[in-house]
CSV table of C-alpha atoms in Angstrom, one decimal:
chain,number,residue,atom,x,y,z
A,931,MET,CA,-6.6,-4.0,-22.7
A,932,SER,CA,-9.6,-2.2,-21.2
A,933,SER,CA,-10.6,1.1,-19.6
A,934,LEU,CA,-11.7,1.3,-16.0
A,935,GLN,CA,-14.2,3.7,-14.4
A,936,LEU,CA,-15.6,4.1,-11.0
A,937,ARG,CA,-18.8,6.2,-10.7
A,938,GLY,CA,-19.8,7.4,-7.3
A,939,VAL,CA,-18.6,4.2,-5.6
A,940,THR,CA,-19.5,4.2,-1.8
A,941,VAL,CA,-18.6,1.3,0.5
A,942,LEU,CA,-19.7,1.6,4.2
A,943,GLY,CA,-17.7,0.1,7.0
A,944,PRO,CA,-18.5,-0.7,10.6
A,945,GLY,CA,-20.9,1.8,12.2
A,946,GLY,CA,-21.9,3.1,8.8
A,947,GLN,CA,-18.7,5.1,8.3
A,948,PRO,CA,-17.7,5.2,4.6
A,949,LEU,CA,-14.5,3.4,3.7
A,950,LEU,CA,-15.1,4.8,0.2
A,951,ASP,CA,-17.2,7.9,-0.2
A,952,ALA,CA,-18.6,8.6,-3.7
A,953,VAL,CA,-15.3,7.8,-5.4
A,954,ASP,CA,-15.0,8.7,-9.1
A,955,LEU,CA,-11.9,7.5,-11.0
A,956,ASP,CA,-11.1,7.0,-14.6
A,957,LEU,CA,-8.3,4.9,-16.1
A,958,ALA,CA,-7.8,4.9,-19.9
A,959,ASP,CA,-6.9,1.8,-21.9
A,960,GLY,CA,-3.4,0.7,-20.9
A,961,GLU,CA,-2.9,3.4,-18.3
A,962,SER,CA,-1.1,2.9,-15.0
A,963,VAL,CA,-2.5,4.8,-12.0
A,964,ALA,CA,-1.3,4.7,-8.4
A,965,VAL,CA,-3.5,5.2,-5.4
A,966,ILE,CA,-1.9,6.5,-2.2
A,967,GLY,CA,-3.2,7.4,1.2
A,968,PRO,CA,-2.6,6.6,4.9
A,969,SER,CA,-5.5,4.1,5.2
A,970,ALA,CA,-4.5,0.6,4.1
A,971,LEU,CA,-8.1,-0.5,4.6
A,972,ALA,CA,-9.5,2.1,2.2
A,973,ARG,CA,-6.9,1.3,-0.5
A,974,THR,CA,-7.6,-2.4,-0.2
A,975,THR,CA,-11.4,-1.9,-0.2
A,976,LEU,CA,-11.0,0.1,-3.5
A,977,LEU,CA,-9.2,-2.7,-5.2
A,978,ARG,CA,-11.5,-5.4,-3.8
A,979,THR,CA,-14.5,-3.5,-5.1
A,980,ILE,CA,-13.1,-3.3,-8.6
A,981,ALA,CA,-12.2,-7.0,-8.5
A,982,GLY,CA,-15.8,-7.9,-7.4
A,983,LEU,CA,-14.8,-9.2,-4.0
A,984,GLN,CA,-16.6,-6.4,-2.2
A,985,ALA,CA,-20.0,-5.2,-3.2
A,986,PRO,CA,-20.4,-1.4,-3.2
A,987,ASP,CA,-23.3,0.1,-1.2
A,988,SER,CA,-23.9,2.5,-4.1
A,989,GLY,CA,-22.2,3.5,-7.4
A,990,GLU,CA,-21.0,1.6,-10.4
A,991,VAL,CA,-17.8,-0.1,-11.7
A,992,LEU,CA,-17.3,-0.2,-15.4
A,993,ILE,CA,-14.7,-2.1,-17.4
A,994,ASP,CA,-14.4,-1.2,-21.0
A,995,ASP,CA,-17.6,0.9,-20.6
A,996,VAL,CA,-19.6,-2.2,-19.4
A,997,ASP,CA,-21.2,-2.0,-16.0
A,998,VAL,CA,-19.8,-5.0,-14.1
A,999,THR,CA,-21.1,-3.9,-10.6
A,1000,GLY,CA,-23.3,-7.0,-10.3
A,1001,ARG,CA,-20.8,-9.5,-11.7
A,1002,GLY,CA,-18.8,-11.8,-9.6
A,1003,PRO,CA,-14.9,-11.8,-9.7
A,1004,ARG,CA,-14.7,-14.6,-12.4
A,1005,ARG,CA,-16.7,-12.5,-14.9
A,1006,ARG,CA,-14.6,-9.4,-14.6
A,1007,ASP,CA,-11.3,-10.5,-16.1
A,1008,VAL,CA,-9.3,-8.8,-13.4
A,1009,ALA,CA,-6.0,-10.1,-11.8
A,1010,MET,CA,-5.1,-9.0,-8.3
A,1011,VAL,CA,-2.0,-9.1,-6.2
A,1012,PHE,CA,-3.3,-9.2,-2.6
A,1013,ALA,CA,-1.4,-7.6,0.3
A,1014,ASP,CA,-1.5,-11.0,2.1
A,1015,HIS,CA,-0.4,-12.8,-1.1
A,1016,ALA,CA,-3.4,-15.3,-1.0
A,1017,LEU,CA,-1.5,-18.2,-2.4
A,1018,HIS,CA,-3.0,-21.7,-2.5
A,1019,PRO,CA,-1.5,-23.5,0.5
A,1020,ARG,CA,-1.5,-27.0,-1.1
A,1021,ARG,CA,0.0,-26.0,-4.4
A,1022,ASP,CA,3.7,-25.4,-5.0
A,1023,ALA,CA,5.1,-22.1,-6.3
A,1024,LEU,CA,4.9,-23.3,-10.0
A,1025,ASP,CA,1.2,-24.4,-9.6
A,1026,ASN,CA,0.4,-21.1,-7.9
A,1027,LEU,CA,2.0,-19.2,-10.9
A,1028,THR,CA,-0.1,-21.1,-13.5
A,1029,PHE,CA,-3.3,-22.1,-11.8
A,1030,ALA,CA,-5.3,-18.9,-12.5
A,1031,ALA,CA,-4.1,-18.7,-16.1
A,1032,THR,CA,-5.0,-22.4,-16.7
A,1033,LEU,CA,-8.5,-21.9,-15.4
A,1034,ARG,CA,-9.0,-19.1,-17.9
A,1035,ARG,CA,-7.8,-21.4,-20.8
A,1036,ARG,CA,-6.7,-18.3,-22.6
A,1037,HIS,CA,-3.2,-19.5,-23.3
A,1038,ASP,CA,-2.0,-22.5,-25.2
A,1039,ARG,CA,0.6,-24.6,-23.4
A,1040,GLU,CA,3.6,-23.2,-25.3
A,1041,GLN,CA,2.5,-19.6,-24.7
A,1042,LEU,CA,1.9,-20.2,-21.0
A,1043,ALA,CA,5.3,-21.9,-20.6
A,1044,GLU,CA,7.1,-18.9,-22.2
A,1045,ARG,CA,5.3,-16.5,-19.8
A,1046,VAL,CA,6.1,-18.6,-16.8
A,1047,GLU,CA,9.8,-19.0,-17.8
A,1048,GLN,CA,10.1,-15.2,-18.2
A,1049,VAL,CA,8.4,-14.5,-14.9
A,1050,VAL,CA,10.5,-17.1,-13.1
A,1051,ASP,CA,13.7,-15.6,-14.3
A,1052,GLU,CA,12.7,-11.9,-13.8
A,1053,LEU,CA,11.4,-12.5,-10.3
A,1054,ALA,CA,14.2,-14.9,-9.1
A,1055,LEU,CA,11.9,-17.9,-8.4
A,1056,ARG,CA,13.8,-20.6,-10.1
A,1057,ASP,CA,15.0,-22.3,-6.9
A,1058,VAL,CA,11.6,-22.3,-5.2
A,1059,LEU,CA,9.2,-23.7,-7.8
A,1060,ASP,CA,8.7,-27.0,-6.1
A,1061,LEU,CA,8.0,-25.4,-2.6
A,1062,ARG,CA,4.7,-24.8,-1.1
A,1063,PRO,CA,3.9,-21.3,0.4
A,1064,ASP,CA,4.6,-22.4,4.0
A,1065,ARG,CA,8.2,-23.1,3.0
A,1066,LEU,CA,8.6,-19.7,1.3
A,1067,GLY,CA,9.7,-16.4,2.9
A,1068,ALA,CA,7.3,-13.5,2.8
A,1069,ASP,CA,9.3,-11.9,0.1
A,1070,GLN,CA,9.2,-15.1,-2.0
A,1071,GLN,CA,5.5,-15.5,-1.5
A,1072,GLN,CA,4.9,-11.9,-2.6
A,1073,ARG,CA,7.0,-12.5,-5.8
A,1074,VAL,CA,5.0,-15.6,-6.6
A,1075,ALA,CA,1.8,-13.5,-6.2
A,1076,ILE,CA,3.1,-10.9,-8.5
A,1077,GLY,CA,4.2,-13.5,-11.0
A,1078,ARG,CA,0.7,-15.1,-10.9
A,1079,SER,CA,-0.9,-11.9,-12.0
A,1080,LEU,CA,1.7,-11.2,-14.7
A,1081,VAL,CA,1.3,-14.7,-16.2
A,1082,ARG,CA,-2.4,-14.3,-16.4
A,1083,ASP,CA,-3.5,-12.2,-19.4
A,1084,ALA,CA,-6.2,-10.3,-17.6
A,1085,SER,CA,-7.7,-7.0,-18.9
A,1086,VAL,CA,-7.0,-5.1,-15.7
A,1087,TRP,CA,-4.2,-5.6,-13.2
A,1088,LEU,CA,-4.6,-4.6,-9.5
A,1089,PHE,CA,-1.7,-4.5,-7.1
A,1090,ASP,CA,-2.2,-4.0,-3.3
A,1091,ASP,CA,1.1,-2.9,-1.7
A,1092,PRO,CA,2.9,-5.3,-4.1
A,1093,PHE,CA,6.5,-4.7,-2.8
A,1094,ALA,CA,5.9,-4.3,0.9
A,1095,ALA,CA,7.7,-7.6,1.8
A,1096,GLN,CA,10.7,-6.9,-0.4
A,1097,SER,CA,14.0,-5.4,0.8
A,1098,GLU,CA,14.9,-1.9,-0.3
A,1099,ARG,CA,17.7,-3.3,-2.5
A,1100,VAL,CA,15.2,-5.5,-4.4
A,1101,ARG,CA,12.3,-3.1,-4.8
A,1102,PRO,CA,13.6,-1.0,-7.7
A,1103,HIS,CA,14.2,-4.2,-9.8
A,1104,LEU,CA,10.7,-5.5,-9.1
A,1105,ARG,CA,9.2,-2.2,-9.9
A,1106,SER,CA,11.0,-2.2,-13.2
A,1107,VAL,CA,9.7,-5.7,-14.0
A,1108,VAL,CA,6.1,-4.7,-13.3
A,1109,LEU,CA,6.5,-1.5,-15.3
A,1110,HIS,CA,8.0,-3.4,-18.3
A,1111,TRP,CA,5.2,-6.0,-18.4
A,1112,GLN,CA,2.5,-3.3,-18.0
A,1113,ALA,CA,3.9,-1.1,-20.8
A,1114,GLU,CA,4.8,-4.0,-23.1
A,1115,ARG,CA,1.3,-5.5,-22.9
A,1116,GLU,CA,-0.5,-2.2,-22.4
A,1117,ARG,CA,-2.5,-3.5,-19.5
A,1118,THR,CA,-4.6,-1.1,-17.5
A,1119,SER,CA,-3.1,-1.2,-14.0
A,1120,LEU,CA,-4.1,0.2,-10.6
A,1121,VAL,CA,-1.4,0.1,-7.9
A,1122,ALA,CA,-2.4,0.8,-4.3
A,1123,THR,CA,0.6,1.6,-2.1
A,1124,SER,CA,1.6,3.1,1.2
A,1125,SER,CA,4.8,4.5,-0.3
A,1126,VAL,CA,4.5,7.9,-1.9
A,1127,ASP,CA,7.9,7.6,-3.6
A,1128,GLU,CA,6.8,4.2,-5.0
A,1129,ALA,CA,3.6,5.6,-6.4
A,1130,LEU,CA,5.4,8.5,-8.1
A,1131,SER,CA,7.8,6.0,-9.8
A,1132,LEU,CA,5.1,3.5,-10.9
A,1133,ALA,CA,2.4,5.6,-12.5
A,1134,THR,CA,1.8,8.4,-15.0
A,1135,ARG,CA,-1.0,9.6,-12.7
A,1136,VAL,CA,-1.6,9.4,-9.0
A,1137,ALA,CA,-4.8,9.4,-7.0
A,1138,VAL,CA,-4.7,10.6,-3.4
A,1139,LEU,CA,-7.3,8.8,-1.2
A,1140,HIS,CA,-8.1,10.1,2.2
A,1141,GLN,CA,-11.1,9.8,4.5
A,1142,GLY,CA,-12.8,7.7,1.8
A,1143,ARG,CA,-12.6,10.4,-0.8
A,1144,ILE,CA,-10.3,11.1,-3.8
A,1145,ARG,CA,-8.6,14.3,-2.8
A,1146,GLN,CA,-6.8,14.8,-6.1
A,1147,VAL,CA,-5.8,13.0,-9.2
A,1148,GLY,CA,-3.0,14.2,-11.4
A,1149,SER,CA,0.6,13.7,-12.5
A,1150,PRO,CA,3.3,13.6,-9.8
A,1151,ASP,CA,4.3,17.1,-10.8
A,1152,ASP,CA,0.7,18.4,-10.5
A,1153,LEU,CA,0.2,16.9,-7.0
A,1154,TYR,CA,3.6,18.2,-5.7
A,1155,ASP,CA,3.5,21.7,-7.3
A,1156,ARG,CA,-0.2,22.3,-7.1
A,1157,PRO,CA,-1.8,20.4,-4.3
A,1158,ALA,CA,-5.6,20.7,-4.2
A,1159,ASP,CA,-5.7,20.9,-0.4
A,1160,MET,CA,-3.8,20.9,2.8
A,1161,PHE,CA,-3.8,17.1,3.1
A,1162,VAL,CA,-2.2,16.6,-0.3
A,1163,ALA,CA,0.3,19.3,0.5
A,1164,GLY,CA,1.2,17.7,3.8
A,1165,TYR,CA,1.2,14.1,2.6
A,1166,LEU,CA,3.4,14.4,-0.5
A,1167,GLY,CA,7.0,15.2,-0.2
A,1168,SER,CA,9.8,14.1,2.1
A,1169,PRO,CA,9.9,16.4,4.0
A,1170,PRO,CA,6.4,17.6,3.3
A,1171,MET,CA,5.3,21.2,2.7
A,1172,ASN,CA,5.8,23.6,5.6
A,1173,LEU,CA,2.4,24.8,6.8
A,1174,LEU,CA,2.2,27.9,9.1
A,1175,PRO,CA,-0.8,29.9,10.4
A,1176,ALA,CA,-0.9,33.4,8.9
A,1177,PHE,CA,-3.0,36.4,10.1
A,1178,ARG,CA,-4.2,39.2,7.9
A,1179,ASP,CA,-3.0,42.6,9.0
A,1180,GLY,CA,-3.7,45.2,6.3
A,1181,ASP,CA,-1.5,44.5,3.4
A,1182,GLN,CA,0.5,41.9,5.3
A,1183,LEU,CA,0.2,38.3,6.4
A,1184,VAL,CA,1.9,37.7,9.8
A,1185,THR,CA,3.3,34.2,10.4
A,1186,PRO,CA,5.4,32.9,13.4
A,1187,LEU,CA,8.6,33.4,11.3
A,1188,ALA,CA,8.1,36.1,8.7
A,1189,THR,CA,5.7,38.8,7.4
A,1190,ILE,CA,4.4,38.3,3.9
A,1191,PHE,CA,3.4,41.2,1.7
A,1192,VAL,CA,-0.1,40.6,0.3
A,1193,ASP,CA,0.1,41.3,-3.4
A,1194,GLU,CA,-2.7,41.0,-5.9
A,1195,ARG,CA,-2.4,37.2,-6.2
A,1196,LEU,CA,-2.5,36.6,-2.5
A,1197,GLY,CA,-5.2,39.2,-2.0
A,1198,ARG,CA,-7.5,37.4,-4.4
A,1199,ALA,CA,-6.8,34.1,-2.6
A,1200,ILE,CA,-7.4,35.5,0.9
A,1201,GLY,CA,-10.6,37.4,0.2
A,1202,ASP,CA,-12.1,38.5,3.5
A,1203,ARG,CA,-10.5,35.6,5.6
A,1204,PRO,CA,-8.8,36.9,8.7
A,1205,VAL,CA,-6.7,33.7,9.0
A,1206,VAL,CA,-5.2,31.4,6.4
A,1207,ILE,CA,-2.5,28.7,6.3
A,1208,ALA,CA,0.6,29.6,4.4
A,1209,GLY,CA,2.5,26.7,2.7
A,1210,VAL,CA,6.0,26.6,1.3
A,1211,ARG,CA,8.2,23.6,0.1
A,1212,PRO,CA,11.5,23.1,1.9
A,1213,GLU,CA,13.5,23.6,-1.4
A,1214,ASP,CA,11.9,27.0,-1.7
A,1215,CYS,CA,13.3,28.1,1.6
A,1216,ARG,CA,16.7,29.3,0.4
A,1217,ASP,CA,19.7,29.9,2.5
A,1218,ALA,CA,20.9,33.5,1.9
A,1219,THR,CA,23.2,33.7,4.9
A,1220,ARG,CA,26.3,34.1,2.8
A,1221,GLY,CA,24.6,35.9,0.0
A,1222,GLY,CA,24.4,34.7,-3.6
A,1223,VAL,CA,20.5,34.5,-3.5
A,1224,ASP,CA,18.2,36.9,-5.3
A,1225,VAL,CA,16.2,38.4,-2.5
A,1226,ALA,CA,14.2,40.9,-4.7
A,1227,GLY,CA,10.5,40.6,-3.9
A,1228,GLY,CA,11.1,37.6,-1.7
A,1229,VAL,CA,10.0,36.9,1.9
A,1230,GLU,CA,13.0,37.2,4.2
A,1231,PHE,CA,13.7,36.2,7.8
A,1232,THR,CA,16.6,35.3,10.1
A,1233,THR,CA,16.2,32.6,12.8
A,1234,ARG,CA,18.1,30.0,14.8
A,1235,VAL,CA,18.8,26.5,13.5
A,1236,ASP,CA,17.6,23.9,16.0
A,1237,ASP,CA,18.7,20.8,14.2
A,1238,VAL,CA,20.3,19.6,10.9
A,1239,GLU,CA,19.5,16.4,9.2
A,1240,TRP,CA,21.2,14.7,6.2
A,1241,ARG,CA,19.1,12.6,3.7
A,1242,ALA,CA,21.4,11.2,1.1
A,1243,ARG,CA,23.3,14.2,-0.3
A,1244,THR,CA,20.7,16.7,0.8
A,1245,GLN,CA,20.7,18.5,4.2
A,1246,TYR,CA,17.8,20.1,5.9
A,1247,ALA,CA,17.8,22.8,8.6
A,1248,PHE,CA,15.0,22.7,11.1
A,1249,LEU,CA,14.1,26.2,12.2
A,1250,GLY,CA,12.0,26.2,15.4
A,1251,PHE,CA,9.4,28.8,16.4
A,1252,ASP,CA,6.9,29.4,19.2
A,1253,LEU,CA,3.1,29.1,18.9
A,1254,ASP,CA,0.6,30.8,21.1
A,1255,PRO,CA,-1.2,28.0,23.1
A,1256,ALA,CA,-4.6,29.2,21.9
A,1257,LEU,CA,-3.4,29.0,18.2
A,1258,ALA,CA,-2.0,25.6,18.8
A,1259,GLU,CA,-5.4,24.4,19.9
A,1260,VAL,CA,-6.9,25.7,16.7
A,1261,LEU,CA,-4.3,23.9,14.6
A,1262,ASP,CA,-5.1,20.7,16.6
A,1263,GLU,CA,-8.7,21.0,15.6
A,1264,VAL,CA,-7.7,21.3,11.9
A,1265,GLU,CA,-5.6,18.2,12.3
A,1266,GLU,CA,-8.6,16.4,13.9
A,1267,MET,CA,-10.7,17.3,10.9
A,1268,PHE,CA,-8.2,15.8,8.5
A,1269,GLU,CA,-7.2,13.0,10.9
A,1270,PHE,CA,-3.6,13.6,10.0
A,1271,ASP,CA,-0.6,15.4,11.5
A,1272,LEU,CA,-0.1,18.5,9.3
A,1273,PHE,CA,1.6,21.1,11.5
A,1274,GLN,CA,4.9,21.2,13.3
A,1275,ASP,CA,6.6,23.8,15.5
A,1276,PHE,CA,9.4,24.2,13.1
A,1277,LEU,CA,10.0,25.1,9.4
A,1278,VAL,CA,12.3,22.9,7.3
A,1279,ALA,CA,14.7,24.5,4.8
A,1280,GLU,CA,16.8,22.7,2.3
A,1281,VAL,CA,20.4,23.8,2.4
A,1282,PRO,CA,22.9,23.3,-0.4
A,1283,SER,CA,25.2,20.3,0.3
A,1284,GLY,CA,28.3,22.5,-0.1
A,1285,THR,CA,27.2,24.8,2.8
A,1286,THR,CA,28.1,24.0,6.4
A,1287,VAL,CA,25.1,24.4,8.7
A,1288,ARG,CA,25.2,23.6,12.4
A,1289,ALA,CA,22.6,23.7,15.2
A,1290,GLY,CA,22.7,26.9,17.1
A,1291,GLN,CA,23.8,29.2,14.3
A,1292,SER,CA,21.6,31.8,12.6
A,1293,LEU,CA,20.2,31.2,9.1
A,1294,HIS,CA,19.0,33.9,6.8
A,1295,VAL,CA,16.2,32.5,4.6
A,1296,VAL,CA,14.6,33.9,1.5
A,1297,VAL,CA,11.3,32.5,0.1
A,1298,PRO,CA,10.3,33.5,-3.5
A,1299,HIS,CA,6.9,35.2,-3.2
A,1300,ASP,CA,5.4,33.1,-6.0
A,1301,ALA,CA,6.3,29.9,-4.1
A,1302,ILE,CA,3.9,30.6,-1.3
A,1303,ALA,CA,0.6,28.8,-1.3
A,1304,LEU,CA,-2.4,29.7,0.9
A,1305,PHE,CA,-5.0,27.3,2.3
A,1306,ASP,CA,-8.4,27.7,3.8
A,1307,PRO,CA,-8.2,26.5,7.5
A,1308,ASP,CA,-11.8,25.5,7.5
A,1309,THR,CA,-12.0,23.4,4.3
A,1310,GLY,CA,-8.3,22.8,3.5
A,1311,GLU,CA,-8.8,24.1,0.0
A,1312,ASN,CA,-5.7,25.5,-1.9
A,1313,LEU,CA,-6.8,29.1,-2.4
A,1314,THR,CA,-3.9,30.0,-4.7
A,1315,LEU,CA,-4.6,27.3,-7.4
A,1316,GLY,CA,-6.9,29.6,-9.4
């Protein structure tokens, strides 16, 4: 196993725009880290740079504290699962599984055969071993690509959207297979994925990559409960954090739905800013219509339910509100800065499954005061982290 570090790695794309912008990232020996973000190109560029397939314009890549920035792929001892699978078209599935490991000559025949047998069984490839890639489905090709990396005893494993071609029913099993191999062999692993839920289930730490920069690295709980900025807050979570404009008026913050008392914590965060963005998670918007909710010190408001949506056993009430057109333009500018849809003209509240909620009825909502986060509209910074 090996550690992996990126130091100020920058990769420029067409027109000189950075695909990666001074990226710093550290993986300890045997650690599994997931990289998420809306840009597939940025995620893939990150993995290709680590693998030696893309030369950085500046910065360093270190494996086991050795600078490998100038080394080619074969001298880095990295195995990668490509998003497009990258199987050898003239070799059957079995040859594709073993070819890279055979080139390395790191396994004796018996050891390699044992690894292949295990991979074939766990990835359900027994019936396709003699087929070439053009006779395999996309899901089978992807499983062969995963198996090829697992068979090879590389120091670092890189996975680029490794389960995208799999059905929802199969994905949990494949994730468990990869996790088992990674943990058992203590291989340092970096998984790039478009699925936030997948990232949170695959890694002990998650790195959020957006606009070429690492916005935040931390445990799933850290990112969800203490997002570093508005993008992380609006990207993680299903539904994501509610974000509403808030205007300072003396000892109050005025939002489209409620007025928030500015206590010492919020006062320190706001400073002299006349406007901030208030954020609250849907599960912290508690239905107090029928009582039974502690409202002491909380933010309260009553509004109309526009829509109700069920997700599994959880229901969400969508509470609409009106925005001044001038304010809507300001929020559009913030979204342009982040190149991401952050704001909606409704607030989402999680409602207990035993409660009946229908569109058109009134809902009395209570939000615990300490569940409110504040963000700087100019920089996106979470002002309440300190």
